[in-house]
Amino acid sequence: MWTIPNVLSFARLLGVPLFLWLVLVGADWWALGVLVFAGLSDWLDGRLARALNQTSRLGMVLDPAADRLYILVTLIGLTVREVIPLWLVVLLVGREVAIAPIMPLLRRLGYGGTLPVHFVGKAATLCLLYAFPLLLLGDHDGTAATAAKIVGWCFAIWGTGLYWWAAALYWRQARQLMQAGPIADAPGAEPTGAERAGAERTGGGGEEAAGERPD
């Protein structure tokens, strides 16, 4: 549990309420510092997990959860500050609603309710994590603020498009798993064709050794 990547993910989660408070009180530079830390730790924990062979199920849950929470609280803070329009909030929240049914469907099939994070999804998150601090800077006056606002909107548009593309990829993955059927040890799972054939050959009286669940 207490691997280096997981510790970074926990630290990123602890920064979520702090970041929201800093945005709402107008402490923009401190808020940007927290967001920069979130972006760097998001990149670093994935690299360390692979380099140190510390990939874990907990990390697979914490990492996207922290990313989504940062995006959510940033949307709340920037919407309250009137930095971003409501239509962008609707698009990004709508994407989360669109993929929400995937987890219960996978749990029902016995796959644990999680899917591997796509590169497209990580790219979308990074684009949005770049976009939001730039849009926050763009809420000020001056040439630098104007440039930050333009670049921030570029990242926001790219990130939103990639975010929905990742949602389509997750649904394609989920559809493939649903077509494959439930895994053998899922609660309430119907026996597969191979299992039924094996039961017929043995007369239904014996049990075979259970294989490992796919991760």
mmCIF file with all atom_site columns, C-alpha atoms in Angstrom:
data_model
loop_
_atom_site.group_PDB
_atom_site.id
_atom_site.type_symbol
_atom_site.label_atom_id
_atom_site.label_alt_id
_atom_site.label_comp_id
_atom_site.label_asym_id
_atom_site.label_entity_id
_atom_site.label_seq_id
_atom_site.pdbx_PDB_ins_code
_atom_site.Cartn_x
_atom_site.Cartn_y
_atom_site.Cartn_z
_atom_site.occupancy
_atom_site.B_iso_or_equiv
_atom_site.pdbx_formal_charge
_atom_site.auth_seq_id
_atom_site.auth_comp_id
_atom_site.auth_asym_id
_atom_site.auth_atom_id
_atom_site.pdbx_PDB_model_num
ATOM 1   C CA . MET A 1 1   ? 0.000   0.000   0.000   1.00 0.00 ? 1   MET A CA 1
ATOM 2   C CA . TRP A 1 2   ? 2.676   2.515   1.030   1.00 0.00 ? 2   TRP A CA 1
ATOM 3   C CA . THR A 1 3   ? 4.701   2.409   -2.163  1.00 0.00 ? 3   THR A CA 1
ATOM 4   C CA . ILE A 1 4   ? 6.312   5.595   -3.441  1.00 0.00 ? 4   ILE A CA 1
ATOM 5   C CA . PRO A 1 5   ? 3.803   6.013   -6.322  1.00 0.00 ? 5   PRO A CA 1
ATOM 6   C CA . ASN A 1 6   ? 0.857   5.521   -3.935  1.00 0.00 ? 6   ASN A CA 1
ATOM 7   C CA . VAL A 1 7   ? 2.280   8.054   -1.462  1.00 0.00 ? 7   VAL A CA 1
ATOM 8   C CA . LEU A 1 8   ? 2.497   10.587  -4.298  1.00 0.00 ? 8   LEU A CA 1
ATOM 9   C CA . SER A 1 9   ? -1.111  9.842   -5.252  1.00 0.00 ? 9   SER A CA 1
ATOM 10  C CA . PHE A 1 10  ? -2.245  10.293  -1.618  1.00 0.00 ? 10  PHE A CA 1
ATOM 11  C CA . ALA A 1 11  ? -0.356  13.598  -1.441  1.00 0.00 ? 11  ALA A CA 1
ATOM 12  C CA . ARG A 1 12  ? -2.050  14.711  -4.645  1.00 0.00 ? 12  ARG A CA 1
ATOM 13  C CA . LEU A 1 13  ? -5.443  13.851  -3.149  1.00 0.00 ? 13  LEU A CA 1
ATOM 14  C CA . LEU A 1 14  ? -4.692  15.889  -0.016  1.00 0.00 ? 14  LEU A CA 1
ATOM 15  C CA . GLY A 1 15  ? -4.004  18.886  -2.221  1.00 0.00 ? 15  GLY A CA 1
ATOM 16  C CA . VAL A 1 16  ? -7.491  18.844  -3.772  1.00 0.00 ? 16  VAL A CA 1
ATOM 17  C CA . PRO A 1 17  ? -9.394  20.764  -1.028  1.00 0.00 ? 17  PRO A CA 1
ATOM 18  C CA . LEU A 1 18  ? -6.405  23.087  -0.526  1.00 0.00 ? 18  LEU A CA 1
ATOM 19  C CA . PHE A 1 19  ? -6.366  23.952  -4.208  1.00 0.00 ? 19  PHE A CA 1
ATOM 20  C CA . LEU A 1 20  ? -10.110 24.690  -4.264  1.00 0.00 ? 20  LEU A CA 1
ATOM 21  C CA . TRP A 1 21  ? -9.841  26.970  -1.230  1.00 0.00 ? 21  TRP A CA 1
ATOM 22  C CA . LEU A 1 22  ? -6.892  28.868  -2.738  1.00 0.00 ? 22  LEU A CA 1
ATOM 23  C CA . VAL A 1 23  ? -8.793  29.437  -5.995  1.00 0.00 ? 23  VAL A CA 1
ATOM 24  C CA . LEU A 1 24  ? -11.928 30.646  -4.219  1.00 0.00 ? 24  LEU A CA 1
ATOM 25  C CA . VAL A 1 25  ? -10.029 33.130  -2.007  1.00 0.00 ? 25  VAL A CA 1
ATOM 26  C CA . GLY A 1 26  ? -8.072  34.447  -4.993  1.00 0.00 ? 26  GLY A CA 1
ATOM 27  C CA . ALA A 1 27  ? -4.632  33.175  -3.939  1.00 0.00 ? 27  ALA A CA 1
ATOM 28  C CA . ASP A 1 28  ? -3.867  32.334  -7.558  1.00 0.00 ? 28  ASP A CA 1
ATOM 29  C CA . TRP A 1 29  ? -0.097  31.902  -7.336  1.00 0.00 ? 29  TRP A CA 1
ATOM 30  C CA . TRP A 1 30  ? -0.370  29.455  -4.431  1.00 0.00 ? 30  TRP A CA 1
ATOM 31  C CA . ALA A 1 31  ? -3.156  27.635  -6.271  1.00 0.00 ? 31  ALA A CA 1
ATOM 32  C CA . LEU A 1 32  ? -0.934  27.391  -9.346  1.00 0.00 ? 32  LEU A CA 1
ATOM 33  C CA . GLY A 1 33  ? 1.840   25.939  -7.210  1.00 0.00 ? 33  GLY A CA 1
ATOM 34  C CA . VAL A 1 34  ? -0.476  23.197  -5.937  1.00 0.00 ? 34  VAL A CA 1
ATOM 35  C CA . LEU A 1 35  ? -1.663  22.472  -9.467  1.00 0.00 ? 35  LEU A CA 1
ATOM 36  C CA . VAL A 1 36  ? 1.910   22.282  -10.782 1.00 0.00 ? 36  VAL A CA 1
ATOM 37  C CA . PHE A 1 37  ? 2.712   19.803  -8.008  1.00 0.00 ? 37  PHE A CA 1
ATOM 38  C CA . ALA A 1 38  ? -0.366  17.773  -8.991  1.00 0.00 ? 38  ALA A CA 1
ATOM 39  C CA . GLY A 1 39  ? 0.691   17.679  -12.625 1.00 0.00 ? 39  GLY A CA 1
ATOM 40  C CA . LEU A 1 40  ? 4.297   16.721  -11.848 1.00 0.00 ? 40  LEU A CA 1
ATOM 41  C CA . SER A 1 41  ? 3.327   14.046  -9.328  1.00 0.00 ? 41  SER A CA 1
ATOM 42  C CA . ASP A 1 42  ? 0.783   12.632  -11.795 1.00 0.00 ? 42  ASP A CA 1
ATOM 43  C CA . TRP A 1 43  ? 3.580   12.136  -14.331 1.00 0.00 ? 43  TRP A CA 1
ATOM 44  C CA . LEU A 1 44  ? 6.122   10.979  -11.756 1.00 0.00 ? 44  LEU A CA 1
ATOM 45  C CA . ASP A 1 45  ? 4.059   8.329   -9.976  1.00 0.00 ? 45  ASP A CA 1
ATOM 46  C CA . GLY A 1 46  ? 3.367   6.521   -13.258 1.00 0.00 ? 46  GLY A CA 1
ATOM 47  C CA . ARG A 1 47  ? 7.037   6.536   -14.197 1.00 0.00 ? 47  ARG A CA 1
ATOM 48  C CA . LEU A 1 48  ? 8.122   5.340   -10.750 1.00 0.00 ? 48  LEU A CA 1
ATOM 49  C CA . ALA A 1 49  ? 5.479   2.599   -10.650 1.00 0.00 ? 49  ALA A CA 1
ATOM 50  C CA . ARG A 1 50  ? 6.878   1.122   -13.838 1.00 0.00 ? 50  ARG A CA 1
ATOM 51  C CA . ALA A 1 51  ? 10.551  1.738   -13.021 1.00 0.00 ? 51  ALA A CA 1
ATOM 52  C CA . LEU A 1 52  ? 10.317  0.294   -9.484  1.00 0.00 ? 52  LEU A CA 1
ATOM 53  C CA . ASN A 1 53  ? 7.835   -2.445  -10.410 1.00 0.00 ? 53  ASN A CA 1
ATOM 54  C CA . GLN A 1 54  ? 5.382   -1.021  -7.859  1.00 0.00 ? 54  GLN A CA 1
ATOM 55  C CA . THR A 1 55  ? 2.227   -1.092  -9.950  1.00 0.00 ? 55  THR A CA 1
ATOM 56  C CA . SER A 1 56  ? -0.762  -1.951  -7.742  1.00 0.00 ? 56  SER A CA 1
ATOM 57  C CA . ARG A 1 57  ? -4.543  -2.158  -7.870  1.00 0.00 ? 57  ARG A CA 1
ATOM 58  C CA . LEU A 1 58  ? -4.724  0.670   -5.307  1.00 0.00 ? 58  LEU A CA 1
ATOM 59  C CA . GLY A 1 59  ? -2.581  2.851   -7.557  1.00 0.00 ? 59  GLY A CA 1
ATOM 60  C CA . MET A 1 60  ? -4.817  2.080   -10.525 1.00 0.00 ? 60  MET A CA 1
ATOM 61  C CA . VAL A 1 61  ? -7.741  3.464   -8.503  1.00 0.00 ? 61  VAL A CA 1
ATOM 62  C CA . LEU A 1 62  ? -5.987  6.394   -6.775  1.00 0.00 ? 62  LEU A CA 1
ATOM 63  C CA . ASP A 1 63  ? -4.314  7.829   -9.860  1.00 0.00 ? 63  ASP A CA 1
ATOM 64  C CA . PRO A 1 64  ? -7.403  8.460   -12.034 1.00 0.00 ? 64  PRO A CA 1
ATOM 65  C CA . ALA A 1 65  ? -9.450  9.381   -8.935  1.00 0.00 ? 65  ALA A CA 1
ATOM 66  C CA . ALA A 1 66  ? -7.000  12.159  -8.049  1.00 0.00 ? 66  ALA A CA 1
ATOM 67  C CA . ASP A 1 67  ? -6.952  13.402  -11.645 1.00 0.00 ? 67  ASP A CA 1
ATOM 68  C CA . ARG A 1 68  ? -10.734 13.562  -11.830 1.00 0.00 ? 68  ARG A CA 1
ATOM 69  C CA . LEU A 1 69  ? -11.037 15.282  -8.458  1.00 0.00 ? 69  LEU A CA 1
ATOM 70  C CA . TYR A 1 70  ? -8.574  17.978  -9.513  1.00 0.00 ? 70  TYR A CA 1
ATOM 71  C CA . ILE A 1 71  ? -10.484 18.520  -12.725 1.00 0.00 ? 71  ILE A CA 1
ATOM 72  C CA . LEU A 1 72  ? -13.782 18.659  -10.796 1.00 0.00 ? 72  LEU A CA 1
ATOM 73  C CA . VAL A 1 73  ? -12.646 21.158  -8.143  1.00 0.00 ? 73  VAL A CA 1
ATOM 74  C CA . THR A 1 74  ? -10.905 23.256  -10.807 1.00 0.00 ? 74  THR A CA 1
ATOM 75  C CA . LEU A 1 75  ? -14.132 23.381  -12.783 1.00 0.00 ? 75  LEU A CA 1
ATOM 76  C CA . ILE A 1 76  ? -16.016 24.432  -9.643  1.00 0.00 ? 76  ILE A CA 1
ATOM 77  C CA . GLY A 1 77  ? -13.481 27.100  -8.688  1.00 0.00 ? 77  GLY A CA 1
ATOM 78  C CA . LEU A 1 78  ? -13.061 28.567  -12.175 1.00 0.00 ? 78  LEU A CA 1
ATOM 79  C CA . THR A 1 79  ? -16.814 28.534  -12.809 1.00 0.00 ? 79  THR A CA 1
ATOM 80  C CA . VAL A 1 80  ? -17.459 30.408  -9.549  1.00 0.00 ? 80  VAL A CA 1
ATOM 81  C CA . ARG A 1 81  ? -14.736 32.874  -10.563 1.00 0.00 ? 81  ARG A CA 1
ATOM 82  C CA . GLU A 1 82  ? -16.362 33.101  -14.042 1.00 0.00 ? 82  GLU A CA 1
ATOM 83  C CA . VAL A 1 83  ? -13.065 32.180  -15.706 1.00 0.00 ? 83  VAL A CA 1
ATOM 84  C CA . ILE A 1 84  ? -14.585 29.362  -17.781 1.00 0.00 ? 84  ILE A CA 1
ATOM 85  C CA . PRO A 1 85  ? -18.082 29.145  -19.320 1.00 0.00 ? 85  PRO A CA 1
ATOM 86  C CA . LEU A 1 86  ? -20.764 26.722  -18.262 1.00 0.00 ? 86  LEU A CA 1
ATOM 87  C CA . TRP A 1 87  ? -20.716 24.803  -21.587 1.00 0.00 ? 87  TRP A CA 1
ATOM 88  C CA . LEU A 1 88  ? -17.170 23.581  -20.909 1.00 0.00 ? 88  LEU A CA 1
ATOM 89  C CA . VAL A 1 89  ? -18.263 22.320  -17.498 1.00 0.00 ? 89  VAL A CA 1
ATOM 90  C CA . VAL A 1 90  ? -21.211 20.493  -19.082 1.00 0.00 ? 90  VAL A CA 1
ATOM 91  C CA . LEU A 1 91  ? -18.921 18.803  -21.638 1.00 0.00 ? 91  LEU A CA 1
ATOM 92  C CA . LEU A 1 92  ? -16.413 17.601  -19.055 1.00 0.00 ? 92  LEU A CA 1
ATOM 93  C CA . VAL A 1 93  ? -18.963 16.500  -16.463 1.00 0.00 ? 93  VAL A CA 1
ATOM 94  C CA . GLY A 1 94  ? -21.002 14.853  -19.222 1.00 0.00 ? 94  GLY A CA 1
ATOM 95  C CA . ARG A 1 95  ? -17.999 12.732  -20.115 1.00 0.00 ? 95  ARG A CA 1
ATOM 96  C CA . GLU A 1 96  ? -17.824 11.404  -16.547 1.00 0.00 ? 96  GLU A CA 1
ATOM 97  C CA . VAL A 1 97  ? -21.537 10.623  -16.667 1.00 0.00 ? 97  VAL A CA 1
ATOM 98  C CA . ALA A 1 98  ? -21.015 8.824   -19.991 1.00 0.00 ? 98  ALA A CA 1
ATOM 99  C CA . ILE A 1 99  ? -18.439 6.387   -18.568 1.00 0.00 ? 99  ILE A CA 1
ATOM 100 C CA . ALA A 1 100 ? -20.102 5.957   -15.144 1.00 0.00 ? 100 ALA A CA 1
ATOM 101 C CA . PRO A 1 101 ? -22.000 2.728   -16.114 1.00 0.00 ? 101 PRO A CA 1
ATOM 102 C CA . ILE A 1 102 ? -18.749 0.950   -17.039 1.00 0.00 ? 102 ILE A CA 1
ATOM 103 C CA . MET A 1 103 ? -17.645 0.233   -13.454 1.00 0.00 ? 103 MET A CA 1
ATOM 104 C CA . PRO A 1 104 ? -20.814 -1.558  -12.267 1.00 0.00 ? 104 PRO A CA 1
ATOM 105 C CA . LEU A 1 105 ? -20.969 -3.522  -15.522 1.00 0.00 ? 105 LEU A CA 1
ATOM 106 C CA . LEU A 1 106 ? -17.395 -4.763  -15.100 1.00 0.00 ? 106 LEU A CA 1
ATOM 107 C CA . ARG A 1 107 ? -17.964 -5.599  -11.425 1.00 0.00 ? 107 ARG A CA 1
ATOM 108 C CA . ARG A 1 108 ? -20.962 -7.685  -12.419 1.00 0.00 ? 108 ARG A CA 1
ATOM 109 C CA . LEU A 1 109 ? -18.734 -9.612  -14.818 1.00 0.00 ? 109 LEU A CA 1
ATOM 110 C CA . GLY A 1 110 ? -16.106 -10.087 -12.121 1.00 0.00 ? 110 GLY A CA 1
ATOM 111 C CA . TYR A 1 111 ? -13.414 -7.803  -13.540 1.00 0.00 ? 111 TYR A CA 1
ATOM 112 C CA . GLY A 1 112 ? -13.096 -5.552  -10.480 1.00 0.00 ? 112 GLY A CA 1
ATOM 113 C CA . GLY A 1 113 ? -14.665 -2.444  -12.020 1.00 0.00 ? 113 GLY A CA 1
ATOM 114 C CA . THR A 1 114 ? -11.435 -0.908  -13.363 1.00 0.00 ? 114 THR A CA 1
ATOM 115 C CA . LEU A 1 115 ? -9.818  -0.648  -16.774 1.00 0.00 ? 115 LEU A CA 1
ATOM 116 C CA . PRO A 1 116 ? -6.204  0.175   -17.615 1.00 0.00 ? 116 PRO A CA 1
ATOM 117 C CA . VAL A 1 117 ? -5.694  3.903   -18.149 1.00 0.00 ? 117 VAL A CA 1
ATOM 118 C CA . HIS A 1 118 ? -5.281  4.725   -21.841 1.00 0.00 ? 118 HIS A CA 1
ATOM 119 C CA . PHE A 1 119 ? -2.484  6.966   -23.093 1.00 0.00 ? 119 PHE A CA 1
ATOM 120 C CA . VAL A 1 120 ? -5.239  9.064   -24.688 1.00 0.00 ? 120 VAL A CA 1
ATOM 121 C CA . GLY A 1 121 ? -6.879  9.532   -21.290 1.00 0.00 ? 121 GLY A CA 1
ATOM 122 C CA . LYS A 1 122 ? -3.584  10.518  -19.663 1.00 0.00 ? 122 LYS A CA 1
ATOM 123 C CA . ALA A 1 123 ? -2.897  12.970  -22.512 1.00 0.00 ? 123 ALA A CA 1
ATOM 124 C CA . ALA A 1 124 ? -6.368  14.473  -22.061 1.00 0.00 ? 124 ALA A CA 1
ATOM 125 C CA . THR A 1 125 ? -5.799  14.908  -18.336 1.00 0.00 ? 125 THR A CA 1
ATOM 126 C CA . LEU A 1 126 ? -2.413  16.537  -18.865 1.00 0.00 ? 126 LEU A CA 1
ATOM 127 C CA . CYS A 1 127 ? -3.892  18.931  -21.437 1.00 0.00 ? 127 CYS A CA 1
ATOM 128 C CA . LEU A 1 128 ? -6.585  19.967  -18.978 1.00 0.00 ? 128 LEU A CA 1
ATOM 129 C CA . LEU A 1 129 ? -4.091  20.299  -16.126 1.00 0.00 ? 129 LEU A CA 1
ATOM 130 C CA . TYR A 1 130 ? -2.069  22.621  -18.377 1.00 0.00 ? 130 TYR A CA 1
ATOM 131 C CA . ALA A 1 131 ? -5.192  24.484  -19.521 1.00 0.00 ? 131 ALA A CA 1
ATOM 132 C CA . PHE A 1 132 ? -6.625  25.374  -16.126 1.00 0.00 ? 132 PHE A CA 1
ATOM 133 C CA . PRO A 1 133 ? -3.605  27.192  -14.628 1.00 0.00 ? 133 PRO A CA 1
ATOM 134 C CA . LEU A 1 134 ? -3.122  29.061  -17.905 1.00 0.00 ? 134 LEU A CA 1
ATOM 135 C CA . LEU A 1 135 ? -6.777  30.109  -17.911 1.00 0.00 ? 135 LEU A CA 1
ATOM 136 C CA . LEU A 1 136 ? -6.382  31.180  -14.286 1.00 0.00 ? 136 LEU A CA 1
ATOM 137 C CA . LEU A 1 137 ? -3.390  33.323  -15.296 1.00 0.00 ? 137 LEU A CA 1
ATOM 138 C CA . GLY A 1 138 ? -5.413  34.646  -18.217 1.00 0.00 ? 138 GLY A CA 1
ATOM 139 C CA . ASP A 1 139 ? -7.950  36.060  -15.766 1.00 0.00 ? 139 ASP A CA 1
ATOM 140 C CA . HIS A 1 140 ? -5.460  38.843  -14.960 1.00 0.00 ? 140 HIS A CA 1
ATOM 141 C CA . ASP A 1 141 ? -4.379  41.902  -16.962 1.00 0.00 ? 141 ASP A CA 1
ATOM 142 C CA . GLY A 1 142 ? -1.416  42.319  -19.283 1.00 0.00 ? 142 GLY A CA 1
ATOM 143 C CA . THR A 1 143 ? 0.125   40.843  -22.417 1.00 0.00 ? 143 THR A CA 1
ATOM 144 C CA . ALA A 1 144 ? 1.352   37.720  -20.627 1.00 0.00 ? 144 ALA A CA 1
ATOM 145 C CA . ALA A 1 145 ? -2.146  37.092  -19.278 1.00 0.00 ? 145 ALA A CA 1
ATOM 146 C CA . THR A 1 146 ? -3.637  37.411  -22.767 1.00 0.00 ? 146 THR A CA 1
ATOM 147 C CA . ALA A 1 147 ? -1.090  34.954  -24.193 1.00 0.00 ? 147 ALA A CA 1
ATOM 148 C CA . ALA A 1 148 ? -1.764  32.538  -21.304 1.00 0.00 ? 148 ALA A CA 1
ATOM 149 C CA . LYS A 1 149 ? -5.498  32.745  -21.999 1.00 0.00 ? 149 LYS A CA 1
ATOM 150 C CA . ILE A 1 150 ? -5.049  31.898  -25.703 1.00 0.00 ? 150 ILE A CA 1
ATOM 151 C CA . VAL A 1 151 ? -2.725  28.958  -25.037 1.00 0.00 ? 151 VAL A CA 1
ATOM 152 C CA . GLY A 1 152 ? -4.951  27.833  -22.152 1.00 0.00 ? 152 GLY A CA 1
ATOM 153 C CA . TRP A 1 153 ? -7.986  27.652  -24.421 1.00 0.00 ? 153 TRP A CA 1
ATOM 154 C CA . CYS A 1 154 ? -5.997  25.629  -26.959 1.00 0.00 ? 154 CYS A CA 1
ATOM 155 C CA . PHE A 1 155 ? -5.146  23.089  -24.264 1.00 0.00 ? 155 PHE A CA 1
ATOM 156 C CA . ALA A 1 156 ? -8.745  23.125  -22.982 1.00 0.00 ? 156 ALA A CA 1
ATOM 157 C CA . ILE A 1 157 ? -10.168 22.336  -26.429 1.00 0.00 ? 157 ILE A CA 1
ATOM 158 C CA . TRP A 1 158 ? -7.576  19.612  -27.118 1.00 0.00 ? 158 TRP A CA 1
ATOM 159 C CA . GLY A 1 159 ? -8.063  18.136  -23.656 1.00 0.00 ? 159 GLY A CA 1
ATOM 160 C CA . THR A 1 160 ? -11.849 18.042  -23.952 1.00 0.00 ? 160 THR A CA 1
ATOM 161 C CA . GLY A 1 161 ? -11.661 16.316  -27.342 1.00 0.00 ? 161 GLY A CA 1
ATOM 162 C CA . LEU A 1 162 ? -9.170  13.741  -26.059 1.00 0.00 ? 162 LEU A CA 1
ATOM 163 C CA . TYR A 1 163 ? -11.265 13.257  -22.926 1.00 0.00 ? 163 TYR A CA 1
ATOM 164 C CA . TRP A 1 164 ? -14.254 12.167  -25.010 1.00 0.00 ? 164 TRP A CA 1
ATOM 165 C CA . TRP A 1 165 ? -12.048 10.046  -27.273 1.00 0.00 ? 165 TRP A CA 1
ATOM 166 C CA . ALA A 1 166 ? -10.751 8.217   -24.192 1.00 0.00 ? 166 ALA A CA 1
ATOM 167 C CA . ALA A 1 167 ? -14.357 7.635   -23.094 1.00 0.00 ? 167 ALA A CA 1
ATOM 168 C CA . ALA A 1 168 ? -15.080 5.970   -26.448 1.00 0.00 ? 168 ALA A CA 1
ATOM 169 C CA . LEU A 1 169 ? -11.992 3.757   -26.019 1.00 0.00 ? 169 LEU A CA 1
ATOM 170 C CA . TYR A 1 170 ? -13.080 2.743   -22.489 1.00 0.00 ? 170 TYR A CA 1
ATOM 171 C CA . TRP A 1 171 ? -16.511 1.785   -23.791 1.00 0.00 ? 171 TRP A CA 1
ATOM 172 C CA . ARG A 1 172 ? -14.906 -0.252  -26.579 1.00 0.00 ? 172 ARG A CA 1
ATOM 173 C CA . GLN A 1 173 ? -12.818 -2.102  -23.984 1.00 0.00 ? 173 GLN A CA 1
ATOM 174 C CA . ALA A 1 174 ? -15.865 -2.691  -21.811 1.00 0.00 ? 174 ALA A CA 1
ATOM 175 C CA . ARG A 1 175 ? -17.855 -3.941  -24.804 1.00 0.00 ? 175 ARG A CA 1
ATOM 176 C CA . GLN A 1 176 ? -15.127 -6.463  -25.636 1.00 0.00 ? 176 GLN A CA 1
ATOM 177 C CA . LEU A 1 177 ? -15.189 -7.773  -22.057 1.00 0.00 ? 177 LEU A CA 1
ATOM 178 C CA . MET A 1 178 ? -18.974 -7.983  -22.082 1.00 0.00 ? 178 MET A CA 1
ATOM 179 C CA . GLN A 1 179 ? -18.875 -9.962  -25.332 1.00 0.00 ? 179 GLN A CA 1
ATOM 180 C CA . ALA A 1 180 ? -16.323 -12.319 -23.754 1.00 0.00 ? 180 ALA A CA 1
ATOM 181 C CA . GLY A 1 181 ? -18.766 -12.956 -20.909 1.00 0.00 ? 181 GLY A CA 1
ATOM 182 C CA . PRO A 1 182 ? -18.246 -13.111 -17.128 1.00 0.00 ? 182 PRO A CA 1
ATOM 183 C CA . ILE A 1 183 ? -15.098 -14.675 -15.732 1.00 0.00 ? 183 ILE A CA 1
ATOM 184 C CA . ALA A 1 184 ? -15.452 -18.080 -14.141 1.00 0.00 ? 184 ALA A CA 1
ATOM 185 C CA . ASP A 1 185 ? -15.366 -16.999 -10.492 1.00 0.00 ? 185 ASP A CA 1
ATOM 186 C CA . ALA A 1 186 ? -17.597 -13.938 -10.787 1.00 0.00 ? 186 ALA A CA 1
ATOM 187 C CA . PRO A 1 187 ? -20.520 -14.120 -8.335  1.00 0.00 ? 187 PRO A CA 1
ATOM 188 C CA . GLY A 1 188 ? -23.580 -15.370 -10.184 1.00 0.00 ? 188 GLY A CA 1
ATOM 189 C CA . ALA A 1 189 ? -21.656 -15.865 -13.411 1.00 0.00 ? 189 ALA A CA 1
ATOM 190 C CA . GLU A 1 190 ? -23.123 -18.275 -15.920 1.00 0.00 ? 190 GLU A CA 1
ATOM 191 C CA . PRO A 1 191 ? -20.811 -21.184 -16.794 1.00 0.00 ? 191 PRO A CA 1
ATOM 192 C CA . THR A 1 192 ? -18.935 -20.750 -20.035 1.00 0.00 ? 192 THR A CA 1
ATOM 193 C CA . GLY A 1 193 ? -19.346 -23.151 -22.922 1.00 0.00 ? 193 GLY A CA 1
ATOM 194 C CA . ALA A 1 194 ? -16.034 -24.843 -22.107 1.00 0.00 ? 194 ALA A CA 1
ATOM 195 C CA . GLU A 1 195 ? -17.086 -25.306 -18.474 1.00 0.00 ? 195 GLU A CA 1
ATOM 196 C CA . ARG A 1 196 ? -20.427 -26.813 -19.495 1.00 0.00 ? 196 ARG A CA 1
ATOM 197 C CA . ALA A 1 197 ? -18.675 -29.191 -21.882 1.00 0.00 ? 197 ALA A CA 1
ATOM 198 C CA . GLY A 1 198 ? -16.228 -30.217 -19.161 1.00 0.00 ? 198 GLY A CA 1
ATOM 199 C CA . ALA A 1 199 ? -19.050 -30.820 -16.733 1.00 0.00 ? 199 ALA A CA 1
ATOM 200 C CA . GLU A 1 200 ? -20.802 -33.035 -19.268 1.00 0.00 ? 200 GLU A CA 1
ATOM 201 C CA . ARG A 1 201 ? -17.635 -35.064 -19.865 1.00 0.00 ? 201 ARG A CA 1
ATOM 202 C CA . THR A 1 202 ? -17.096 -35.622 -16.135 1.00 0.00 ? 202 THR A CA 1
ATOM 203 C CA . GLY A 1 203 ? -20.752 -36.240 -15.469 1.00 0.00 ? 203 GLY A CA 1
ATOM 204 C CA . GLY A 1 204 ? -20.960 -33.094 -13.368 1.00 0.00 ? 204 GLY A CA 1
ATOM 205 C CA . GLY A 1 205 ? -19.550 -34.879 -10.351 1.00 0.00 ? 205 GLY A CA 1
ATOM 206 C CA . GLY A 1 206 ? -16.043 -33.437 -10.118 1.00 0.00 ? 206 GLY A CA 1
ATOM 207 C CA . GLU A 1 207 ? -14.520 -29.962 -9.726  1.00 0.00 ? 207 GLU A CA 1
ATOM 208 C CA . GLU A 1 208 ? -11.490 -28.751 -11.635 1.00 0.00 ? 208 GLU A CA 1
ATOM 209 C CA . ALA A 1 209 ? -8.828  -26.555 -10.091 1.00 0.00 ? 209 ALA A CA 1
ATOM 210 C CA . ALA A 1 210 ? -9.763  -22.921 -10.473 1.00 0.00 ? 210 ALA A CA 1
ATOM 211 C CA . GLY A 1 211 ? -7.473  -20.804 -12.632 1.00 0.00 ? 211 GLY A CA 1
ATOM 212 C CA . GLU A 1 212 ? -6.230  -17.377 -11.670 1.00 0.00 ? 212 GLU A CA 1
ATOM 213 C CA . ARG A 1 213 ? -8.453  -14.408 -12.298 1.00 0.00 ? 213 ARG A CA 1
ATOM 214 C CA . PRO A 1 214 ? -7.270  -12.116 -15.071 1.00 0.00 ? 214 PRO A CA 1
ATOM 215 C CA . ASP A 1 215 ? -6.037  -8.766  -13.758 1.00 0.00 ? 215 ASP A CA 1
#
